[in-house]
Amino acid sequence: MSSAPNLRVERSMLRDGITYLGAVDEVGRGALCGPVSIGIVVISAATRTAPQGVRDSKLLTPEARETLAPKVRRWAVDSAVGHALASEIDEVGIMAAMRLAGQRALGALDVRPDALLLDGNHNYLSPPVQEGLFGEVSAMMEEVEVPPVTTMIKADMKCAAVAAASILAKTSRDALMVALHEEYPDYAWADNKGYSAPAHIAALERLGPSAYHRRSWSLPGTSPVLALES
């Protein structure tokens, strides 16, 4: 079993003149429907060790995530989750939609971080050098200034604050998918949260995509024409 994440990386960054560090992670990027969601947890040099049990959200049971989420919110200096809808993913693409969700999370913070630690190897949060991939996002909302971003592969496994952000993003998105399940119960979103599970694919084959599916995607069980026109 891998060791628990800790705050070594975050504290090293905070010693380099950063007052508030925002740790960032996303969930829902590979789902077939529903939003992509970005969680941000803000910490400072005075922040204590993360609540016991904090791990990358994928390694936790739903019950553990629900128990930890309020503890994370109390522990952090500030936190927020932003979402980009399936229709927005269809309009601008998944990477630009992730930036849009990140902009919304940043805009919801009361404490603005001086720097960001982002899980992965691609900085999708900062404005692009050239318009194009992310240019459409500027027209969709008021731009929020993005502080300097440091990317780190598997940060959600190594960095406790990033793992905490993943828990907030996951529980927030899961709650949205459970609510959408009430509107479209045939897709079993309460169980699969919009990912490619057998019951979900079977419903797509039988019913086609709903209003919350990513219709620009090659959805299993549907043809691209059906996914775009239905």
PDB file of C-alpha atoms in Angstrom:
ATOM      1  CA  MET A   1       0.000   0.000   0.000  1.00  0.00           C
ATOM      2  CA  SER A   2       1.345   3.436  -0.943  1.00  0.00           C
ATOM      3  CA  SER A   3       2.215   5.887   1.800  1.00  0.00           C
ATOM      4  CA  ALA A   4      -0.283   8.542   2.769  1.00  0.00           C
ATOM      5  CA  PRO A   5       0.063  11.943   1.094  1.00  0.00           C
ATOM      6  CA  ASN A   6       1.649  14.689   3.160  1.00  0.00           C
ATOM      7  CA  LEU A   7       2.311  18.431   3.023  1.00  0.00           C
ATOM      8  CA  ARG A   8       6.049  18.337   2.277  1.00  0.00           C
ATOM      9  CA  VAL A   9       5.729  19.763  -1.228  1.00  0.00           C
ATOM     10  CA  GLU A  10       3.185  22.344  -0.166  1.00  0.00           C
ATOM     11  CA  ARG A  11       5.264  23.498   2.796  1.00  0.00           C
ATOM     12  CA  SER A  12       8.350  23.754   0.615  1.00  0.00           C
ATOM     13  CA  MET A  13       6.438  26.066  -1.726  1.00  0.00           C
ATOM     14  CA  LEU A  14       5.110  28.098   1.207  1.00  0.00           C
ATOM     15  CA  ARG A  15       8.677  28.620   2.461  1.00  0.00           C
ATOM     16  CA  ASP A  16       9.546  30.229  -0.869  1.00  0.00           C
ATOM     17  CA  GLY A  17       7.592  33.398  -0.132  1.00  0.00           C
ATOM     18  CA  ILE A  18       4.069  32.179  -0.888  1.00  0.00           C
ATOM     19  CA  THR A  19       1.480  33.221   1.712  1.00  0.00           C
ATOM     20  CA  TYR A  20      -1.494  31.265   0.406  1.00  0.00           C
ATOM     21  CA  LEU A  21      -1.146  28.170  -1.782  1.00  0.00           C
ATOM     22  CA  GLY A  22      -4.058  26.751  -3.739  1.00  0.00           C
ATOM     23  CA  ALA A  23      -4.024  22.993  -4.366  1.00  0.00           C
ATOM     24  CA  VAL A  24      -6.078  21.957  -7.405  1.00  0.00           C
ATOM     25  CA  ASP A  25      -7.527  18.720  -8.767  1.00  0.00           C
ATOM     26  CA  GLU A  26     -10.241  17.771 -11.241  1.00  0.00           C
ATOM     27  CA  VAL A  27     -12.854  15.039 -11.449  1.00  0.00           C
ATOM     28  CA  GLY A  28     -15.225  14.027 -14.209  1.00  0.00           C
ATOM     29  CA  ARG A  29     -12.872  14.518 -17.130  1.00  0.00           C
ATOM     30  CA  GLY A  30     -13.511  11.003 -18.450  1.00  0.00           C
ATOM     31  CA  ALA A  31     -17.226  10.783 -17.697  1.00  0.00           C
ATOM     32  CA  LEU A  32     -19.780  10.426 -20.492  1.00  0.00           C
ATOM     33  CA  CYS A  33     -22.139  13.000 -19.056  1.00  0.00           C
ATOM     34  CA  GLY A  34     -22.464  15.660 -16.406  1.00  0.00           C
ATOM     35  CA  PRO A  35     -19.942  18.348 -15.530  1.00  0.00           C
ATOM     36  CA  VAL A  36     -16.199  18.374 -15.224  1.00  0.00           C
ATOM     37  CA  SER A  37     -15.378  19.723 -11.770  1.00  0.00           C
ATOM     38  CA  ILE A  38     -12.349  21.485 -10.306  1.00  0.00           C
ATOM     39  CA  GLY A  39     -11.648  21.573  -6.570  1.00  0.00           C
ATOM     40  CA  ILE A  40      -9.329  24.096  -4.916  1.00  0.00           C
ATOM     41  CA  VAL A  41      -8.086  23.941  -1.314  1.00  0.00           C
ATOM     42  CA  VAL A  42      -6.159  26.944   0.025  1.00  0.00           C
ATOM     43  CA  ILE A  43      -3.571  26.476   2.782  1.00  0.00           C
ATOM     44  CA  SER A  44      -0.927  28.618   4.484  1.00  0.00           C
ATOM     45  CA  ALA A  45       2.248  28.020   6.489  1.00  0.00           C
ATOM     46  CA  ALA A  46       0.083  27.843   9.614  1.00  0.00           C
ATOM     47  CA  THR A  47      -2.111  25.047   8.249  1.00  0.00           C
ATOM     48  CA  ARG A  48      -1.924  21.892  10.331  1.00  0.00           C
ATOM     49  CA  THR A  49      -1.466  18.348   9.055  1.00  0.00           C
ATOM     50  CA  ALA A  50      -4.377  17.252   6.883  1.00  0.00           C
ATOM     51  CA  PRO A  51      -7.261  15.356   8.493  1.00  0.00           C
ATOM     52  CA  GLN A  52      -6.525  11.695   9.036  1.00  0.00           C
ATOM     53  CA  GLY A  53      -7.635   9.554   6.123  1.00  0.00           C
ATOM     54  CA  VAL A  54      -7.191  12.138   3.373  1.00  0.00           C
ATOM     55  CA  ARG A  55      -6.211  10.345   0.175  1.00  0.00           C
ATOM     56  CA  ASP A  56      -6.800  10.775  -3.522  1.00  0.00           C
ATOM     57  CA  SER A  57     -10.594  10.526  -3.823  1.00  0.00           C
ATOM     58  CA  LYS A  58     -10.332   7.538  -6.190  1.00  0.00           C
ATOM     59  CA  LEU A  59      -8.831   5.481  -3.349  1.00  0.00           C
ATOM     60  CA  LEU A  60     -11.648   6.214  -0.901  1.00  0.00           C
ATOM     61  CA  THR A  61     -15.115   4.750  -0.515  1.00  0.00           C
ATOM     62  CA  PRO A  62     -18.065   7.114  -1.049  1.00  0.00           C
ATOM     63  CA  GLU A  63     -18.757   6.959   2.688  1.00  0.00           C
ATOM     64  CA  ALA A  64     -15.178   7.932   3.530  1.00  0.00           C
ATOM     65  CA  ARG A  65     -15.279  10.840   1.093  1.00  0.00           C
ATOM     66  CA  GLU A  66     -18.530  12.143   2.575  1.00  0.00           C
ATOM     67  CA  THR A  67     -17.078  11.921   6.081  1.00  0.00           C
ATOM     68  CA  LEU A  68     -13.866  13.688   5.088  1.00  0.00           C
ATOM     69  CA  ALA A  69     -15.350  16.514   2.984  1.00  0.00           C
ATOM     70  CA  PRO A  70     -16.607  18.676   5.889  1.00  0.00           C
ATOM     71  CA  LYS A  71     -13.373  18.017   7.786  1.00  0.00           C
ATOM     72  CA  VAL A  72     -11.392  19.257   4.783  1.00  0.00           C
ATOM     73  CA  ARG A  73     -13.497  22.409   4.523  1.00  0.00           C
ATOM     74  CA  ARG A  74     -12.941  23.177   8.225  1.00  0.00           C
ATOM     75  CA  TRP A  75      -9.212  22.396   7.945  1.00  0.00           C
ATOM     76  CA  ALA A  76      -8.457  24.549   4.898  1.00  0.00           C
ATOM     77  CA  VAL A  77      -8.008  28.301   4.962  1.00  0.00           C
ATOM     78  CA  ASP A  78     -10.544  28.393   2.111  1.00  0.00           C
ATOM     79  CA  SER A  79     -11.920  26.041  -0.512  1.00  0.00           C
ATOM     80  CA  ALA A  80     -14.223  25.992  -3.534  1.00  0.00           C
ATOM     81  CA  VAL A  81     -15.430  23.766  -6.359  1.00  0.00           C
ATOM     82  CA  GLY A  82     -16.252  24.950  -9.878  1.00  0.00           C
ATOM     83  CA  HIS A  83     -18.131  23.081 -12.597  1.00  0.00           C
ATOM     84  CA  ALA A  84     -18.397  23.253 -16.375  1.00  0.00           C
ATOM     85  CA  LEU A  85     -21.538  21.679 -17.809  1.00  0.00           C
ATOM     86  CA  ALA A  86     -21.760  19.003 -20.496  1.00  0.00           C
ATOM     87  CA  SER A  87     -23.143  21.611 -22.917  1.00  0.00           C
ATOM     88  CA  GLU A  88     -20.089  23.785 -22.264  1.00  0.00           C
ATOM     89  CA  ILE A  89     -17.778  20.820 -22.820  1.00  0.00           C
ATOM     90  CA  ASP A  90     -19.514  20.281 -26.164  1.00  0.00           C
ATOM     91  CA  GLU A  91     -19.102  23.969 -27.036  1.00  0.00           C
ATOM     92  CA  VAL A  92     -15.438  24.540 -26.177  1.00  0.00           C
ATOM     93  CA  GLY A  93     -13.903  21.078 -25.610  1.00  0.00           C
ATOM     94  CA  ILE A  94     -12.851  19.329 -22.440  1.00  0.00           C
ATOM     95  CA  MET A  95      -9.590  21.191 -21.780  1.00  0.00           C
ATOM     96  CA  ALA A  96     -11.144  24.633 -22.183  1.00  0.00           C
ATOM     97  CA  ALA A  97     -14.083  23.487 -20.044  1.00  0.00           C
ATOM     98  CA  MET A  98     -11.641  22.484 -17.310  1.00  0.00           C
ATOM     99  CA  ARG A  99     -10.198  25.986 -17.422  1.00  0.00           C
ATOM    100  CA  LEU A 100     -13.742  27.388 -17.218  1.00  0.00           C
ATOM    101  CA  ALA A 101     -14.498  25.241 -14.150  1.00  0.00           C
ATOM    102  CA  GLY A 102     -11.185  26.321 -12.617  1.00  0.00           C
ATOM    103  CA  GLN A 103     -12.044  29.964 -13.233  1.00  0.00           C
ATOM    104  CA  ARG A 104     -15.338  29.461 -11.418  1.00  0.00           C
ATOM    105  CA  ALA A 105     -13.620  27.780  -8.470  1.00  0.00           C
ATOM    106  CA  LEU A 106     -11.054  30.591  -8.225  1.00  0.00           C
ATOM    107  CA  GLY A 107     -13.802  33.180  -8.430  1.00  0.00           C
ATOM    108  CA  ALA A 108     -15.670  31.554  -5.537  1.00  0.00           C
ATOM    109  CA  LEU A 109     -12.714  31.815  -3.136  1.00  0.00           C
ATOM    110  CA  ASP A 110     -12.666  34.503  -0.450  1.00  0.00           C
ATOM    111  CA  VAL A 111      -8.910  34.012   0.084  1.00  0.00           C
ATOM    112  CA  ARG A 112      -6.989  34.416  -3.155  1.00  0.00           C
ATOM    113  CA  PRO A 113      -3.965  32.108  -3.448  1.00  0.00           C
ATOM    114  CA  ASP A 114      -0.573  33.505  -4.475  1.00  0.00           C
ATOM    115  CA  ALA A 115       0.291  30.305  -6.352  1.00  0.00           C
ATOM    116  CA  LEU A 116      -1.357  27.073  -7.442  1.00  0.00           C
ATOM    117  CA  LEU A 117      -0.208  23.436  -7.269  1.00  0.00           C
ATOM    118  CA  LEU A 118      -2.013  21.517 -10.003  1.00  0.00           C
ATOM    119  CA  ASP A 119      -2.286  17.753 -10.375  1.00  0.00           C
ATOM    120  CA  GLY A 120      -1.049  16.494 -13.748  1.00  0.00           C
ATOM    121  CA  ASN A 121       1.474  17.635 -16.334  1.00  0.00           C
ATOM    122  CA  HIS A 122      -0.598  20.198 -18.238  1.00  0.00           C
ATOM    123  CA  ASN A 123      -1.431  23.691 -17.012  1.00  0.00           C
ATOM    124  CA  TYR A 124      -4.989  24.135 -18.253  1.00  0.00           C
ATOM    125  CA  LEU A 125      -5.699  26.967 -15.785  1.00  0.00           C
ATOM    126  CA  SER A 126      -3.463  29.763 -17.065  1.00  0.00           C
ATOM    127  CA  PRO A 127      -4.526  31.864 -20.065  1.00  0.00           C
ATOM    128  CA  PRO A 128      -3.058  30.561 -23.320  1.00  0.00           C
ATOM    129  CA  VAL A 129      -0.292  32.401 -25.114  1.00  0.00           C
ATOM    130  CA  GLN A 130      -2.433  32.350 -28.243  1.00  0.00           C
ATOM    131  CA  GLU A 131      -6.193  32.416 -28.658  1.00  0.00           C
ATOM    132  CA  GLY A 132      -7.756  29.210 -29.887  1.00  0.00           C
ATOM    133  CA  LEU A 133      -8.140  26.246 -27.584  1.00  0.00           C
ATOM    134  CA  PHE A 134      -9.080  28.383 -24.574  1.00  0.00           C
ATOM    135  CA  GLY A 135     -10.038  31.595 -26.307  1.00  0.00           C
ATOM    136  CA  GLU A 136     -13.748  30.821 -26.239  1.00  0.00           C
ATOM    137  CA  VAL A 137     -13.709  30.705 -22.438  1.00  0.00           C
ATOM    138  CA  SER A 138     -13.044  34.434 -22.205  1.00  0.00           C
ATOM    139  CA  ALA A 139     -16.367  35.157 -23.871  1.00  0.00           C
ATOM    140  CA  MET A 140     -18.273  32.864 -21.484  1.00  0.00           C
ATOM    141  CA  MET A 141     -17.439  34.604 -18.199  1.00  0.00           C
ATOM    142  CA  GLU A 142     -15.447  37.375 -16.607  1.00  0.00           C
ATOM    143  CA  GLU A 143     -11.813  36.283 -16.443  1.00  0.00           C
ATOM    144  CA  VAL A 144     -10.317  35.683 -13.004  1.00  0.00           C
ATOM    145  CA  GLU A 145      -6.601  36.321 -12.670  1.00  0.00           C
ATOM    146  CA  VAL A 146      -4.737  33.022 -12.355  1.00  0.00           C
ATOM    147  CA  PRO A 147      -1.681  33.043 -10.073  1.00  0.00           C
ATOM    148  CA  PRO A 148       1.499  31.185 -11.087  1.00  0.00           C
ATOM    149  CA  VAL A 149       0.855  27.471 -11.570  1.00  0.00           C
ATOM    150  CA  THR A 150       3.141  24.548 -10.721  1.00  0.00           C
ATOM    151  CA  THR A 151       2.135  21.197 -12.228  1.00  0.00           C
ATOM    152  CA  MET A 152       3.034  17.876 -10.640  1.00  0.00           C
ATOM    153  CA  ILE A 153       2.282  14.392 -11.922  1.00  0.00           C
ATOM    154  CA  LYS A 154       0.426  12.299  -9.331  1.00  0.00           C
ATOM    155  CA  ALA A 155       0.186  15.250  -6.975  1.00  0.00           C
ATOM    156  CA  ASP A 156      -3.137  13.828  -5.780  1.00  0.00           C
ATOM    157  CA  MET A 157      -1.232  10.765  -4.538  1.00  0.00           C
ATOM    158  CA  LYS A 158       1.679  12.646  -2.948  1.00  0.00           C
ATOM    159  CA  CYS A 159       0.325  16.008  -1.760  1.00  0.00           C
ATOM    160  CA  ALA A 160      -2.276  16.064   0.990  1.00  0.00           C
ATOM    161  CA  ALA A 161      -3.772  19.414  -0.031  1.00  0.00           C
ATOM    162  CA  VAL A 162      -4.257  18.234  -3.623  1.00  0.00           C
ATOM    163  CA  ALA A 163      -5.835  15.004  -2.361  1.00  0.00           C
ATOM    164  CA  ALA A 164      -8.128  17.128  -0.195  1.00  0.00           C
ATOM    165  CA  ALA A 165      -9.128  19.164  -3.252  1.00  0.00           C
ATOM    166  CA  SER A 166      -9.950  15.932  -5.084  1.00  0.00           C
ATOM    167  CA  ILE A 167     -12.274  14.896  -2.251  1.00  0.00           C
ATOM    168  CA  LEU A 168     -14.189  18.174  -2.421  1.00  0.00           C
ATOM    169  CA  ALA A 169     -14.466  18.033  -6.208  1.00  0.00           C
ATOM    170  CA  LYS A 170     -15.591  14.404  -6.164  1.00  0.00           C
ATOM    171  CA  THR A 171     -18.239  14.778  -3.458  1.00  0.00           C
ATOM    172  CA  SER A 172     -19.601  17.941  -5.067  1.00  0.00           C
ATOM    173  CA  ARG A 173     -19.829  16.371  -8.530  1.00  0.00           C
ATOM    174  CA  ASP A 174     -21.274  13.130  -7.156  1.00  0.00           C
ATOM    175  CA  ALA A 175     -24.045  15.090  -5.430  1.00  0.00           C
ATOM    176  CA  LEU A 176     -24.916  16.765  -8.737  1.00  0.00           C
ATOM    177  CA  MET A 177     -25.058  13.404 -10.525  1.00  0.00           C
ATOM    178  CA  VAL A 178     -27.295  11.908  -7.827  1.00  0.00           C
ATOM    179  CA  ALA A 179     -29.649  14.886  -8.247  1.00  0.00           C
ATOM    180  CA  LEU A 180     -29.676  14.424 -12.043  1.00  0.00           C
ATOM    181  CA  HIS A 181     -30.462  10.732 -11.523  1.00  0.00           C
ATOM    182  CA  GLU A 182     -33.884  11.773 -10.213  1.00  0.00           C
ATOM    183  CA  GLU A 183     -34.597  13.329 -13.618  1.00  0.00           C
ATOM    184  CA  TYR A 184     -33.110  10.491 -15.685  1.00  0.00           C
ATOM    185  CA  PRO A 185     -33.134   7.339 -13.500  1.00  0.00           C
ATOM    186  CA  ASP A 186     -32.694   4.905 -16.414  1.00  0.00           C
ATOM    187  CA  TYR A 187     -28.997   5.784 -16.756  1.00  0.00           C
ATOM    188  CA  ALA A 188     -28.253   4.783 -13.121  1.00  0.00           C
ATOM    189  CA  TRP A 189     -26.194   7.907 -12.450  1.00  0.00           C
ATOM    190  CA  ALA A 190     -26.721   7.543  -8.707  1.00  0.00           C
ATOM    191  CA  ASP A 191     -24.450   4.496  -8.957  1.00  0.00           C
ATOM    192  CA  ASN A 192     -22.115   5.200 -11.880  1.00  0.00           C
ATOM    193  CA  LYS A 193     -21.923   9.027 -11.601  1.00  0.00           C
ATOM    194  CA  GLY A 194     -21.967   9.322 -15.374  1.00  0.00           C
ATOM    195  CA  TYR A 195     -19.010   7.069 -16.124  1.00  0.00           C
ATOM    196  CA  SER A 196     -18.938   4.186 -18.596  1.00  0.00           C
ATOM    197  CA  ALA A 197     -20.640   1.460 -16.515  1.00  0.00           C
ATOM    198  CA  PRO A 198     -22.637  -1.412 -18.096  1.00  0.00           C
ATOM    199  CA  ALA A 199     -26.045  -0.088 -16.951  1.00  0.00           C
ATOM    200  CA  HIS A 200     -25.202   3.352 -18.311  1.00  0.00           C
ATOM    201  CA  ILE A 201     -24.097   2.005 -21.696  1.00  0.00           C
ATOM    202  CA  ALA A 202     -27.172  -0.228 -21.912  1.00  0.00           C
ATOM    203  CA  ALA A 203     -29.408   2.783 -21.312  1.00  0.00           C
ATOM    204  CA  LEU A 204     -27.565   4.746 -23.990  1.00  0.00           C
ATOM    205  CA  GLU A 205     -28.135   1.893 -26.438  1.00  0.00           C
ATOM    206  CA  ARG A 206     -31.817   1.786 -25.528  1.00  0.00           C
ATOM    207  CA  LEU A 207     -32.650   5.472 -25.092  1.00  0.00           C
ATOM    208  CA  GLY A 208     -29.868   7.470 -26.700  1.00  0.00           C
ATOM    209  CA  PRO A 209     -28.204  10.421 -24.990  1.00  0.00           C
ATOM    210  CA  SER A 210     -29.960  12.707 -22.524  1.00  0.00           C
ATOM    211  CA  ALA A 211     -29.700  16.487 -22.282  1.00  0.00           C
ATOM    212  CA  TYR A 212     -26.792  16.016 -19.864  1.00  0.00           C
ATOM    213  CA  HIS A 213     -24.631  13.792 -22.051  1.00  0.00           C
ATOM    214  CA  ARG A 214     -21.533  15.096 -23.822  1.00  0.00           C
ATOM    215  CA  ARG A 215     -23.047  14.856 -27.269  1.00  0.00           C
ATOM    216  CA  SER A 216     -19.904  15.877 -29.128  1.00  0.00           C
ATOM    217  CA  TRP A 217     -18.233  12.718 -27.814  1.00  0.00           C
ATOM    218  CA  SER A 218     -18.334   9.257 -29.374  1.00  0.00           C
ATOM    219  CA  LEU A 219     -20.722   7.887 -26.780  1.00  0.00           C
ATOM    220  CA  PRO A 220     -20.769   4.079 -26.475  1.00  0.00           C
ATOM    221  CA  GLY A 221     -24.012   2.561 -27.695  1.00  0.00           C
ATOM    222  CA  THR A 222     -24.819   5.504 -29.966  1.00  0.00           C
ATOM    223  CA  SER A 223     -23.728   6.713 -33.350  1.00  0.00           C
ATOM    224  CA  PRO A 224     -22.133  10.192 -33.574  1.00  0.00           C
ATOM    225  CA  VAL A 225     -25.100  11.350 -35.671  1.00  0.00           C
ATOM    226  CA  LEU A 226     -27.615  10.163 -33.073  1.00  0.00           C
ATOM    227  CA  ALA A 227     -25.611  11.697 -30.252  1.00  0.00           C
ATOM    228  CA  LEU A 228     -25.612  15.101 -31.949  1.00  0.00           C
ATOM    229  CA  GLU A 229     -29.153  15.153 -33.339  1.00  0.00           C
ATOM    230  CA  SER A 230     -31.273  13.503 -30.670  1.00  0.00           C
TER     231      SER A 230
END
